Coordinates of C-alpha atoms in Angstrom, one line a residue:
M1 CA 120.6 76.5 100.5
D2 CA 118.2 75.2 103.2
I3 CA 115.0 74.4 101.3
R4 CA 112.9 75.5 104.3
L5 CA 113.9 79.1 103.5
I6 CA 112.2 78.8 100.2
W7 CA 108.9 77.8 101.8
L8 CA 109.2 80.7 104.3
A9 CA 109.7 82.9 101.2
V10 CA 106.5 81.5 99.7
G11 CA 104.6 83.2 102.5
T12 CA 106.3 86.5 102.0
F13 CA 105.5 86.1 98.3
A14 CA 101.8 85.8 99.1
I15 CA 101.8 88.8 101.4
G16 CA 103.8 90.9 98.8
A17 CA 101.5 89.9 96.0
E18 CA 98.5 91.3 97.9
S19 CA 100.4 94.4 99.3
F20 CA 101.8 95.5 96.0
G21 CA 99.2 94.0 93.7
I22 CA 96.4 96.2 95.1
A23 CA 97.8 99.1 93.2
S24 CA 96.3 97.8 90.0
L25 CA 93.0 96.9 91.7
L26 CA 92.2 100.2 93.3
P27 CA 90.2 101.6 90.3
Q28 CA 88.1 98.4 90.2
I29 CA 87.6 98.4 93.9
A30 CA 86.5 102.0 93.9
E31 CA 84.0 101.4 91.2
S32 CA 82.7 98.2 92.7
T33 CA 82.3 99.5 96.2
G34 CA 81.0 103.0 95.2
V35 CA 83.8 105.0 96.7
S36 CA 86.2 107.5 95.3
L37 CA 89.8 106.5 94.3
T38 CA 91.1 108.4 97.3
Q39 CA 88.8 106.5 99.6
A40 CA 89.9 103.2 98.0
G41 CA 93.5 104.3 98.7
Y42 CA 92.6 104.4 102.4
L43 CA 92.5 100.6 102.2
V44 CA 96.2 100.7 101.7
L45 CA 96.7 103.2 104.6
V46 CA 94.8 101.1 107.1
F47 CA 96.6 97.9 106.0
A48 CA 100.0 99.6 106.4
L49 CA 99.2 101.1 109.8
A50 CA 97.9 97.8 111.2
N51 CA 101.0 96.0 109.9
A52 CA 103.4 98.5 111.2
F53 CA 102.0 98.7 114.7
G54 CA 100.6 95.2 115.0
A55 CA 103.7 93.2 114.0
P56 CA 105.9 94.1 117.0
V57 CA 103.0 93.6 119.5
L58 CA 101.9 90.2 118.1
A59 CA 105.6 89.1 117.8
A60 CA 106.1 89.9 121.5
L61 CA 102.9 88.0 122.5
T62 CA 103.9 84.9 120.5
G63 CA 107.6 85.0 120.9
T64 CA 107.8 81.8 123.0
V65 CA 105.2 79.9 121.0
D66 CA 106.3 77.1 118.7
R67 CA 107.3 79.0 115.5
R68 CA 106.0 76.3 113.2
R69 CA 102.5 76.7 114.8
T70 CA 102.8 80.5 114.7
L71 CA 103.8 80.7 111.0
T72 CA 101.2 78.1 110.0
V73 CA 98.3 79.9 111.8
A74 CA 99.4 83.3 110.6
A75 CA 99.5 82.0 107.0
L76 CA 96.0 80.4 107.4
V77 CA 94.5 83.5 108.9
F78 CA 96.0 85.6 106.1
S79 CA 94.4 83.2 103.6
A80 CA 91.1 83.3 105.4
S81 CA 91.2 87.1 105.5
A82 CA 91.9 87.1 101.7
L83 CA 88.9 84.9 101.2
G84 CA 86.9 87.3 103.4
A85 CA 88.0 90.2 101.2
A86 CA 87.0 88.3 98.0
L87 CA 83.6 87.6 99.4
S88 CA 83.1 91.0 101.1
H89 CA 79.8 92.9 100.5
G90 CA 81.1 96.5 100.7
Y91 CA 83.9 98.9 101.4
F92 CA 83.9 98.5 105.2
D93 CA 83.8 94.7 105.0
L94 CA 86.8 94.8 102.7
M95 CA 88.6 97.2 105.0
A96 CA 88.0 94.9 108.0
A97 CA 89.3 91.9 106.0
R98 CA 92.4 93.8 105.1
V99 CA 93.1 94.8 108.7
L100 CA 93.0 91.2 109.7
M101 CA 95.3 90.4 106.8
A102 CA 97.7 93.1 107.9
F103 CA 97.9 91.7 111.5
S104 CA 98.6 88.2 110.2
A105 CA 101.0 89.4 107.5
G106 CA 103.0 91.4 110.0
L107 CA 103.2 88.5 112.5
Y108 CA 104.2 86.1 109.6
S109 CA 107.0 88.4 108.3
A110 CA 108.5 89.0 111.7
T111 CA 108.4 85.4 112.7
A112 CA 109.7 84.1 109.3
Q113 CA 112.8 86.3 109.5
A114 CA 113.5 85.2 113.1
T115 CA 112.9 81.5 112.1
G116 CA 115.2 81.8 109.1
V117 CA 118.0 83.1 111.3
A118 CA 117.4 80.3 113.9
I119 CA 117.5 77.4 111.4
V120 CA 120.8 78.3 109.7
S121 CA 124.4 78.6 111.0
P122 CA 125.5 82.1 112.2
D123 CA 127.6 82.7 109.1
H124 CA 124.5 82.3 106.9
R125 CA 122.1 84.6 108.7
A126 CA 122.3 87.5 106.3
R127 CA 121.8 85.1 103.4
A128 CA 118.7 83.5 105.1
I129 CA 117.1 86.9 105.6
S130 CA 117.8 87.9 102.0
V131 CA 116.1 84.7 100.7
I132 CA 113.0 85.4 102.9
V133 CA 112.8 89.0 101.9
G134 CA 113.4 87.9 98.3
G135 CA 109.9 86.5 98.4
T136 CA 108.6 90.0 98.6
T137 CA 110.9 91.0 95.7
M138 CA 109.5 88.2 93.6
A139 CA 106.0 89.3 94.5
V140 CA 106.8 92.7 93.1
A141 CA 108.4 91.2 90.0
F142 CA 105.7 88.6 89.2
G143 CA 103.0 88.4 91.9
A144 CA 101.7 92.0 91.4
P145 CA 101.5 91.8 87.6
L146 CA 99.9 88.3 87.9
G147 CA 97.3 89.8 90.3
A148 CA 96.7 92.6 87.8
F149 CA 96.2 90.1 85.0
V150 CA 93.8 88.0 87.2
G151 CA 92.0 91.1 88.3
G152 CA 91.6 92.1 84.6
A153 CA 90.3 88.7 83.7
L154 CA 88.2 87.8 86.8
G155 CA 87.8 91.0 88.7
W156 CA 89.5 92.1 91.9
R157 CA 87.8 89.4 93.8
G158 CA 89.5 86.8 91.7
A159 CA 92.8 88.3 92.6
Y160 CA 92.0 87.8 96.3
F161 CA 91.1 84.2 95.7
M162 CA 94.5 83.7 94.1
V163 CA 96.3 85.3 97.1
A164 CA 94.4 83.0 99.4
G165 CA 95.6 80.0 97.5
F166 CA 99.3 81.1 97.8
G167 CA 98.8 81.5 101.6
I168 CA 97.3 78.0 101.9
V169 CA 100.2 76.4 100.0
A170 CA 102.7 78.2 102.3
A171 CA 100.8 77.1 105.4
L172 CA 100.8 73.4 104.4
A173 CA 104.4 73.4 103.3
L174 CA 105.6 75.1 106.6
W175 CA 103.7 72.6 108.7
V176 CA 105.4 69.7 106.9
M177 CA 108.9 71.2 106.5
L178 CA 109.6 73.1 109.7
P179 CA 110.7 71.3 112.9
A180 CA 108.4 71.4 115.9
G181 CA 109.6 72.9 119.2
L182 CA 111.5 75.8 117.7
R183 CA 110.8 78.8 120.0
G184 CA 112.1 82.3 120.4
A185 CA 113.5 84.1 123.3
P186 CA 110.9 85.7 125.6
L187 CA 111.4 89.3 124.5
S188 CA 108.9 91.9 125.7
L189 CA 107.5 94.6 123.5
R190 CA 109.7 97.2 125.2
Q191 CA 112.8 95.1 124.4
R192 CA 111.7 94.7 120.8
V193 CA 111.0 98.4 120.3
G194 CA 114.1 99.4 122.3
A195 CA 116.3 98.4 119.4
I196 CA 115.3 101.7 117.8
A197 CA 117.6 103.4 120.3
L198 CA 120.7 101.6 119.0
P199 CA 123.4 103.9 117.6
G200 CA 122.7 104.7 113.9
V201 CA 119.3 103.0 113.8
P202 CA 117.1 106.1 114.0
P203 CA 118.5 107.8 110.9
A204 CA 118.4 104.5 109.0
L205 CA 114.8 104.0 109.8
L206 CA 114.0 107.6 108.9
T207 CA 115.7 107.0 105.5
T208 CA 113.5 103.9 104.9
W209 CA 110.4 105.9 105.9
L210 CA 111.1 108.8 103.6
T211 CA 112.0 106.7 100.6
M212 CA 109.0 104.5 101.0
T213 CA 106.6 107.4 101.6
G214 CA 107.8 109.0 98.3
A215 CA 107.6 105.7 96.4
F216 CA 104.1 104.8 97.5
V217 CA 102.7 108.2 96.7
I218 CA 103.1 106.9 93.2
I219 CA 103.0 103.1 93.4
I220 CA 99.5 102.7 94.7
Y221 CA 98.1 104.9 92.0
L222 CA 100.3 103.6 89.2
A223 CA 97.3 102.2 87.4
S224 CA 95.7 105.6 87.3
I225 CA 98.9 107.2 86.2
T226 CA 99.2 104.7 83.4
T227 CA 95.7 105.2 82.0
Q228 CA 94.9 108.8 82.9
S229 CA 98.2 110.6 82.7
V230 CA 100.1 108.6 80.1
G231 CA 97.0 107.7 78.2
L232 CA 97.7 103.9 77.8
P233 CA 94.8 101.4 77.8
K234 CA 93.9 99.5 80.9
S235 CA 95.1 96.3 79.2
L236 CA 98.7 97.5 79.5
V237 CA 98.6 98.0 83.3
P238 CA 99.8 94.4 84.0
A239 CA 102.6 95.1 81.5
V240 CA 103.6 98.2 83.4
L241 CA 103.6 96.4 86.7
L242 CA 105.7 93.5 85.2
T243 CA 108.2 96.1 83.8
F244 CA 108.5 97.6 87.3
G245 CA 108.8 94.2 88.9
I246 CA 111.5 93.0 86.5
G247 CA 113.4 96.2 87.3
A248 CA 112.9 95.5 91.0
A249 CA 114.3 91.9 90.7
I250 CA 117.3 93.2 88.8
G251 CA 117.7 96.1 91.3
N252 CA 117.6 93.7 94.2
F253 CA 120.5 91.7 92.7
I254 CA 122.5 94.8 91.6
G255 CA 122.0 96.5 94.9
G256 CA 123.5 93.6 96.8
Q257 CA 126.5 93.4 94.4
L258 CA 127.2 97.1 94.6
A259 CA 126.8 97.1 98.4
D260 CA 129.5 94.4 98.6
R261 CA 131.9 96.3 96.2
L262 CA 131.3 99.9 97.0
G263 CA 129.9 99.6 100.5
P264 CA 126.2 100.0 101.6
N265 CA 126.4 103.7 102.2
R266 CA 127.5 104.7 98.7
T267 CA 125.0 102.4 97.2
I268 CA 122.2 103.8 99.3
L269 CA 123.1 107.3 98.3
G270 CA 123.2 106.4 94.6
T271 CA 119.8 104.6 94.6
V272 CA 118.0 107.3 96.6
T273 CA 119.4 109.9 94.2
L274 CA 118.1 107.9 91.2
M275 CA 114.7 107.6 92.9
V276 CA 114.4 111.4 93.1
V277 CA 115.3 111.8 89.4
L278 CA 113.0 109.0 88.2
Q279 CA 110.0 110.0 90.3
L280 CA 110.3 113.5 88.9
A281 CA 110.5 112.0 85.4
I282 CA 107.1 110.3 86.0
S283 CA 105.4 113.7 86.1
E284 CA 107.4 115.0 83.2
V285 CA 106.4 112.0 80.9
T286 CA 102.9 113.3 80.8
V287 CA 103.9 116.4 78.8
L288 CA 105.4 114.3 76.0
P289 CA 103.4 113.5 72.8
T290 CA 101.2 110.5 73.1
T291 CA 103.3 108.4 70.7
V292 CA 106.5 109.0 72.7
A293 CA 105.1 109.1 76.2
G294 CA 104.2 105.3 76.4
P295 CA 107.7 103.9 75.5
V296 CA 109.4 106.6 77.7
F297 CA 107.1 105.7 80.6
F298 CA 107.9 102.0 80.3
G299 CA 111.6 102.9 80.4
V300 CA 111.3 105.2 83.4
V301 CA 109.2 102.7 85.3
F302 CA 111.8 100.0 84.7
L303 CA 114.7 102.1 85.9
W304 CA 112.6 103.2 88.9
G305 CA 112.1 99.6 89.8
V306 CA 115.9 99.0 89.6
A307 CA 116.6 102.0 91.8
G308 CA 113.8 101.5 94.3
W309 CA 114.6 97.8 95.0
G310 CA 118.4 98.4 94.7
F311 CA 117.9 100.4 97.9
F312 CA 116.9 97.4 100.1
P313 CA 119.9 95.1 100.1
P314 CA 122.4 97.9 101.1
Q315 CA 119.9 99.3 103.6
S316 CA 119.5 95.8 105.2
S317 CA 123.3 95.3 105.1
H318 CA 123.8 98.7 106.8
L319 CA 121.3 97.9 109.5
L320 CA 122.9 94.5 110.1
S321 CA 126.3 96.2 110.5
L322 CA 124.9 98.5 113.1
S323 CA 123.9 95.6 115.4
P324 CA 124.6 92.1 114.2
A325 CA 123.4 90.5 117.4
S326 CA 120.0 92.3 117.1
A327 CA 119.5 91.6 113.4
P328 CA 115.9 90.2 113.6
L329 CA 114.8 93.1 115.9
V330 CA 116.4 95.8 113.8
L331 CA 115.1 94.4 110.5
S332 CA 111.6 94.1 111.9
L333 CA 111.7 97.8 112.9
N334 CA 112.8 98.5 109.4
A335 CA 109.8 96.6 108.1
S336 CA 107.6 98.7 110.4
A337 CA 109.2 101.9 108.9
L338 CA 108.5 100.5 105.5
Y339 CA 104.8 100.0 106.2
L340 CA 104.6 103.4 107.9
G341 CA 106.0 104.8 104.7
I342 CA 103.3 102.9 102.7
A343 CA 100.7 104.4 105.0
A344 CA 102.0 108.0 104.7
G345 CA 102.4 107.6 100.9
S346 CA 98.9 106.4 100.5
L347 CA 97.5 109.2 102.6
I348 CA 99.6 111.9 100.8
G349 CA 98.8 110.4 97.4
G350 CA 95.1 110.6 98.3
L351 CA 95.5 114.2 99.3
V352 CA 97.3 115.0 96.0
L353 CA 94.4 113.5 94.1
Q354 CA 91.9 115.4 96.2
F355 CA 93.6 118.8 95.7
G356 CA 95.6 118.3 92.6
T357 CA 95.8 115.9 89.7
V358 CA 97.2 112.5 88.9
N359 CA 100.0 114.3 87.0
D360 CA 101.2 115.8 90.3
L361 CA 101.9 112.4 92.0
G362 CA 105.4 112.1 90.5
W363 CA 107.0 115.3 91.7
V364 CA 105.2 115.2 95.1
G365 CA 106.6 111.6 95.6
A366 CA 110.1 112.9 94.7
L367 CA 110.1 115.4 97.5
F368 CA 110.5 112.7 100.2
P369 CA 113.7 110.9 99.0
A370 CA 115.0 114.4 98.3
V371 CA 114.6 115.2 102.0
A372 CA 116.5 112.0 102.8
L373 CA 119.3 113.3 100.6
A374 CA 119.3 116.7 102.3
L375 CA 119.4 115.1 105.8
F376 CA 122.3 113.0 104.6
A377 CA 124.2 116.1 103.4
L378 CA 123.5 117.8 106.7
R379 CA 124.7 114.9 108.8
A380 CA 127.8 114.7 106.6
Q381 CA 128.7 118.3 107.3
M382 CA 128.3 117.8 111.0
R383 CA 130.7 114.9 111.1
P384 CA 134.4 115.0 110.8
R385 CA 134.4 111.5 109.4
P386 CA 134.1 110.6 105.7
A387 CA 130.7 111.5 104.3
F388 CA 129.8 107.9 103.3
S389 CA 130.7 106.3 106.6
R390 CA 127.3 106.0 108.3
F391 CA 124.6 106.9 105.9
G392 CA 121.2 105.6 107.1

C-alpha cells in the first residue's frame, strides 16, 4: 500500500472525529452556551449544509492548484477553525467556527479522494478511495469515543483542541510526503455537478440521502438517548460510542466482503433493511426494565453500527460501477448527499425533540430507510430486469 494514502486518511480521520464526535458533546455545548439541545443540534445542521454545498464549489475553484498545497492549507484551516471553536465565547462564535471547519473539511475530503486516485495505478483506484474513506470509519470507531472521553474529562473545548492537533499532524505529514506539482483537470462547477445526471446516479444519491437522514436523526442525539431514554449514566456515553464504532469498523469490512461475493445491490438491500429494524429497536428498548434495557441497548447499537457502515462499501462500489471514469466526481456527490442527510437528520431530530420526546427518535429515524426500501420495490416492479440489478 502507498504510505501516502495513510496520511491522506489521517486528515479524514480528524474531520470524522469532529463530525461524529459532536454527538456526545451536544448536551455539554447546550449547557455551556445557554441554548436548548435542539438549538445545539443546529450546529450540526449548519456544518453539514456548508460541507455539502461548499465542497463542490471550492473543489472547482482550486481544481488546478497544486494538490499538496490545497490539502495542507485545508488541513491547517480546519485545525485553526477547531482552535477557534475551542476558544469561542458563545453559540454564534462556535457556529461561525464550525462553518469554516465545514468548508475546509469539504475541500479536504474532495481533494484527498482525487489525489489518492491520481497517485496510484488505475487498477488500485477503488482501493485508494477505500483507504481514504477508511479514515472516516476509524474516526467513527475510535475518534468519536475518544472525543467523548476527552470531552468528559476536559470539557467539550478540550475535545476541539484534540481535533486541532490531529489536523496539524495531517498537514505536516502531507506537506512532507506528497509530491509537488500534482494538479487536477480544470473542471468547472457545472461539469462537477453534471455527474449527477449520469444514468443510475440520482437514485443512488437519493438512497444515500434517505439512509443518512434516518441515521442522523438518532446519531447526533445518541448521548441523550443513552442517558434520558435508556437511563444509563453519562460516564457510559463513550462506551456506547465505542460500541457503535467497533460495529462500524466491522461493518465496513463485512460490507466490502459481501459486496464482492453477493454483489453490491443485494448487500445494500440487506444493510438498509437491517437499519430499519435496528432503528425501530432503539425506540423499543426504552420500554424494557432498566436492568435489561442497558445490555440490550449496547447490543442494538453494535448491530446498528455494523449495518450502517456495512452500507458504504457496496454503495461506493455501485457508484463506481455506474461511471468508473468519473469516480472522484460521483463519489464527491455521494459525500454531498451524505452531508445533506446529516443536515436533514439534525433538523428533523430537533423537531422531534421540540414536539415529541427523545424516545421518538428511533422510530422517526427508521421511516427514512424504510422509504428507500419502498422506492427500491417500486423501481423493481417497473423494470423487467432482475430486482437486484441496479439498486441505488
